[in-house]
Short mmCIF file of C-alpha atoms in Angstrom, two decimals:
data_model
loop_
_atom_site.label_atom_id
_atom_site.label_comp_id
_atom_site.label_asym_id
_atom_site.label_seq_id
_atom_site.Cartn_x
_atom_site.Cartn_y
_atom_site.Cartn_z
CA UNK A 1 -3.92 -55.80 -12.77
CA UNK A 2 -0.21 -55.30 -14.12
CA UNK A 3 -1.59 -52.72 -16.57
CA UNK A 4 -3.38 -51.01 -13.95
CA UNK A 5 0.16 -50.86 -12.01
CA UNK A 6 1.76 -49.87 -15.25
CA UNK A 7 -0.18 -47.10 -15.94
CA UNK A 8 0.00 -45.02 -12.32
CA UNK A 9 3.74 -45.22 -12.64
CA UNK A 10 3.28 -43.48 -16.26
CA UNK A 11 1.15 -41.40 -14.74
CA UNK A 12 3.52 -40.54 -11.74
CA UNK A 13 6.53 -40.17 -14.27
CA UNK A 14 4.18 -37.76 -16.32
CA UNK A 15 3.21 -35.82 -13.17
CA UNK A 16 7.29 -35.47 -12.22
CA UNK A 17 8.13 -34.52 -15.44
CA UNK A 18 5.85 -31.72 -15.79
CA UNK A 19 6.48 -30.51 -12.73
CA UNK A 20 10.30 -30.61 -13.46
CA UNK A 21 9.60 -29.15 -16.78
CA UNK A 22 7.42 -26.15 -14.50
CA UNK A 23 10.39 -25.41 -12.07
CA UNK A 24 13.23 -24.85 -15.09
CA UNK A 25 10.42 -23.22 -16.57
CA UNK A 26 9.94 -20.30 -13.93
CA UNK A 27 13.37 -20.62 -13.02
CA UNK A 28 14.81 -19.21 -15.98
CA UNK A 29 12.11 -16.53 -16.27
CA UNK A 30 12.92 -15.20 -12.80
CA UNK A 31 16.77 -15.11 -13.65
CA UNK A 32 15.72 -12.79 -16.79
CA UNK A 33 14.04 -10.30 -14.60
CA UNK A 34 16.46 -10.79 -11.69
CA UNK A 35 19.08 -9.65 -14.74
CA UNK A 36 16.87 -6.66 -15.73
CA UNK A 37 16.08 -5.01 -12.33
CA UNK A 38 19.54 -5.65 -11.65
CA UNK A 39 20.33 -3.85 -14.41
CA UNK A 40 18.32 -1.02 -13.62
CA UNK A 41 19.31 -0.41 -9.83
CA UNK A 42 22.92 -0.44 -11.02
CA UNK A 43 22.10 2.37 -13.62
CA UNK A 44 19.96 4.17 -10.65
CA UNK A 45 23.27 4.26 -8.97
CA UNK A 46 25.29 5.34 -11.27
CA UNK A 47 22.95 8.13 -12.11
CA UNK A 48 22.78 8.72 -8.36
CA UNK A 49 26.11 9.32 -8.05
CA UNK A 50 26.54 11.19 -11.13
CA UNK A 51 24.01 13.94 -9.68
CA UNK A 52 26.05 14.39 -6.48
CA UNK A 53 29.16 15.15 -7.85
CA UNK A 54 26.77 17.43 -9.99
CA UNK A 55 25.93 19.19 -6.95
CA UNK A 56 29.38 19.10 -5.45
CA UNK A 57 30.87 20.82 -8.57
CA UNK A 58 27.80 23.34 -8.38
CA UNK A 59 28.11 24.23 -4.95
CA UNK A 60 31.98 24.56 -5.28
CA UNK A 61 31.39 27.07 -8.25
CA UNK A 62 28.98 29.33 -5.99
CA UNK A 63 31.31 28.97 -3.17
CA UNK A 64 34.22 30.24 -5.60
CA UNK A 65 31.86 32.77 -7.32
CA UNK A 66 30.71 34.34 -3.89
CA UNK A 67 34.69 34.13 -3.03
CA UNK A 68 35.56 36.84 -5.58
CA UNK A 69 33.50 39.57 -4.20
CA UNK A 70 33.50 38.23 -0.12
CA UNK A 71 36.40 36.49 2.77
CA UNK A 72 36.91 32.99 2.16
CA UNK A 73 34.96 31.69 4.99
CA UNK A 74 31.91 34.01 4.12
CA UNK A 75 31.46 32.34 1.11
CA UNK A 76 31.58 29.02 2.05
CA UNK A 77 29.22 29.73 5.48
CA UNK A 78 27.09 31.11 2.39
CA UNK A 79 26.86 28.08 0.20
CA UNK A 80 26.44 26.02 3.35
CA UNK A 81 23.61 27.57 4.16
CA UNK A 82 22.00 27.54 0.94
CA UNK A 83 22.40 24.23 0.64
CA UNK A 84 20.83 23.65 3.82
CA UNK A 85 17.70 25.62 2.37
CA UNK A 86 17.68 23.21 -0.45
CA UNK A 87 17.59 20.33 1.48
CA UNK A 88 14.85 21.31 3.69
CA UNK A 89 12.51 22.42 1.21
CA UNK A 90 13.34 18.87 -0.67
CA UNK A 91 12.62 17.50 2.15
CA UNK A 92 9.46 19.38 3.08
CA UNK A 93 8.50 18.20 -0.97
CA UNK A 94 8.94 14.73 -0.03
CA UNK A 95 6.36 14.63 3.18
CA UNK A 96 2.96 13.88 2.35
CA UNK A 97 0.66 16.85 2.30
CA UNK A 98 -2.65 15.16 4.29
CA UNK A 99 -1.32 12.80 7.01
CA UNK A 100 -3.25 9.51 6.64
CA UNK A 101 -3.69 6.61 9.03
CA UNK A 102 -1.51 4.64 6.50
CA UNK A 103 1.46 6.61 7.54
CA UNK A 104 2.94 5.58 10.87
CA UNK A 105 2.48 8.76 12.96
CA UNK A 106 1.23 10.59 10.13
CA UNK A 107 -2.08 11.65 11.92
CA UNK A 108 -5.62 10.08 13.32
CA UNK A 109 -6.86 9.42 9.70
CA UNK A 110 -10.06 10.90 7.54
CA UNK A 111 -11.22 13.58 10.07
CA UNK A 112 -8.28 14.27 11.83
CA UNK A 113 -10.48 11.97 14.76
CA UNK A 114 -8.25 9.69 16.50
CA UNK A 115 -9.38 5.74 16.29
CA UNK A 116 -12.06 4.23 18.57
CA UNK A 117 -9.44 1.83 20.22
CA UNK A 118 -6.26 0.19 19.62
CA UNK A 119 -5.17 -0.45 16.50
CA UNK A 120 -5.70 -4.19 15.67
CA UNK A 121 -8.53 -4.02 18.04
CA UNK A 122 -11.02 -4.92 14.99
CA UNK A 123 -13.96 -2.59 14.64
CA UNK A 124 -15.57 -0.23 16.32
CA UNK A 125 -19.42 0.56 16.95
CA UNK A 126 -20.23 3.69 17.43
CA UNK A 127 -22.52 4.85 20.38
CA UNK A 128 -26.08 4.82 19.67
CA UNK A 129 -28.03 7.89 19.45
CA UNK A 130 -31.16 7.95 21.86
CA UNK A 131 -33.76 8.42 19.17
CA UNK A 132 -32.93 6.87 16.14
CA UNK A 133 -32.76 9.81 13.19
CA UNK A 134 -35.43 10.72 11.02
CA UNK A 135 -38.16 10.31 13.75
CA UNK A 136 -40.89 12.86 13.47
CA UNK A 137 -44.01 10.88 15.38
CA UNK A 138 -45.02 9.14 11.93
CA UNK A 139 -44.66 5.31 11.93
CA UNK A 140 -43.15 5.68 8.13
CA UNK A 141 -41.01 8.23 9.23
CA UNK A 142 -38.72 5.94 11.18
CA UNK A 143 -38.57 2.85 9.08
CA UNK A 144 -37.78 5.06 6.07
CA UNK A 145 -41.19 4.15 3.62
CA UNK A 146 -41.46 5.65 0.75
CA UNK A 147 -42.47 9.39 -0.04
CA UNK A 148 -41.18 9.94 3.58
CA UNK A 149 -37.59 11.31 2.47
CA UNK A 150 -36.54 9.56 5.30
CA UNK A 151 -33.83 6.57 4.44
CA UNK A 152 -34.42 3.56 5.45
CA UNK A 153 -32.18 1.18 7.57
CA UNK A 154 -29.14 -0.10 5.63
CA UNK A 155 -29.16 4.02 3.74
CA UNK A 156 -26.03 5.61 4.14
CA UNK A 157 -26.56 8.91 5.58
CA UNK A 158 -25.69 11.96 3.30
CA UNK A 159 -22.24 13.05 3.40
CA UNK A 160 -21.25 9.10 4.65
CA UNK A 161 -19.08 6.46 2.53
CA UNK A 162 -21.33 3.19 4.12
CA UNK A 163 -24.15 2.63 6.04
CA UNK A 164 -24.67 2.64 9.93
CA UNK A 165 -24.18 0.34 12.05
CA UNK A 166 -27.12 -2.35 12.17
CA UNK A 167 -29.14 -1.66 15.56
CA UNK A 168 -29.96 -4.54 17.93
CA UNK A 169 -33.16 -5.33 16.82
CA UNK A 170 -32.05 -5.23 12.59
CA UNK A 171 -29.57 -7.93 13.26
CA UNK A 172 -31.19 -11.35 11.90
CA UNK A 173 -29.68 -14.22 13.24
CA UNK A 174 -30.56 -16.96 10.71
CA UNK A 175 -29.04 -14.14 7.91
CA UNK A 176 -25.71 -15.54 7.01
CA UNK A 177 -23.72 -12.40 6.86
CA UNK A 178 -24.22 -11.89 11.07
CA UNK A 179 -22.73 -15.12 11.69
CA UNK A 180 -19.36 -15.47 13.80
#
């Protein structure tokens, strides 16, 4: 029985050890990368800052160049307003070109239709046609059999990512997949 005793407290001290030996372990690695992307953001900065004096110095030498030939205060209303035209077609660069429903208040999504219900709301079945497609009066017509050209149920229609919504009388209870 003593053995037994001595043996979970090796195991124990094993177990602590390890996970000691774990902890330093990631420890250290996340203080290298913490180094390197600091690194990085401080050499995004200074390149950063670098540019806008760039475009400081630029805009100073067209303000000075259109001085030469134009009053004072032309030239710099001038440069002003070029840079303004700059920074609005950056800014028109930046903007997504296809609002998405990813994008807060960047649109209603594929479509341009707005969403069934509130967001969050989970989701949402579309009405049901009153005669289901792809019935012509043929009993293989409407449960999609083959060498009808009719898809069956489950088919996505043409054009469509997934498949319709399963209809009242498709849904299987004992099938795992329609359980709550």
């Amino acid at each position: 029985m003593d053995r037994l005793e001595h043996l979970e407290h090796l195991d124990k001290h094993l177990a602590d050890e390890l996970a000691q030996v774990a902890r330093e372990t990631i420890r250290d690695e996340l203080k290298q990368q913490t180094r390197k992307q600091r690194r990085t953001a401080m050499l995004y900065a200074a390149s950063g800052t670098a540019a806008l004096y760039a475009g400081a110095a630029l805009a100073l030498a067209v303000g000075l160049a259109l001085a030469l030939v134009m009053p004072d205060w032309a030239a710099a209303l001038i440069t002003a307003a070029l840079l303004a035209v700059v920074a609005y077609a950056l800014r028109g660069a930046a903007r997504p070109k296809h609002p998405s429903a990813h994008h807060p208040g960047g649109g209603h999504g594929i479509g341009g239709t707005p969403p069934a219900g509130p967001p969050g709301a989970g989701t949402a079945v579309p009405p049901m046609p009153p005669v289901p497609p792809g019935v012509t009066g043929t009993a293989g017509a409407a449960t999609g059999a083959p060498g009808t050209g009719v898809p069956g149920p489950g088919t996505p229609a043409p054009g469509r990512m997934s498949a319709p919504a399963p209809r009242k009388g498709d849904i299987d209870p004992e099938n795992p997949q329609y359980r709550a």
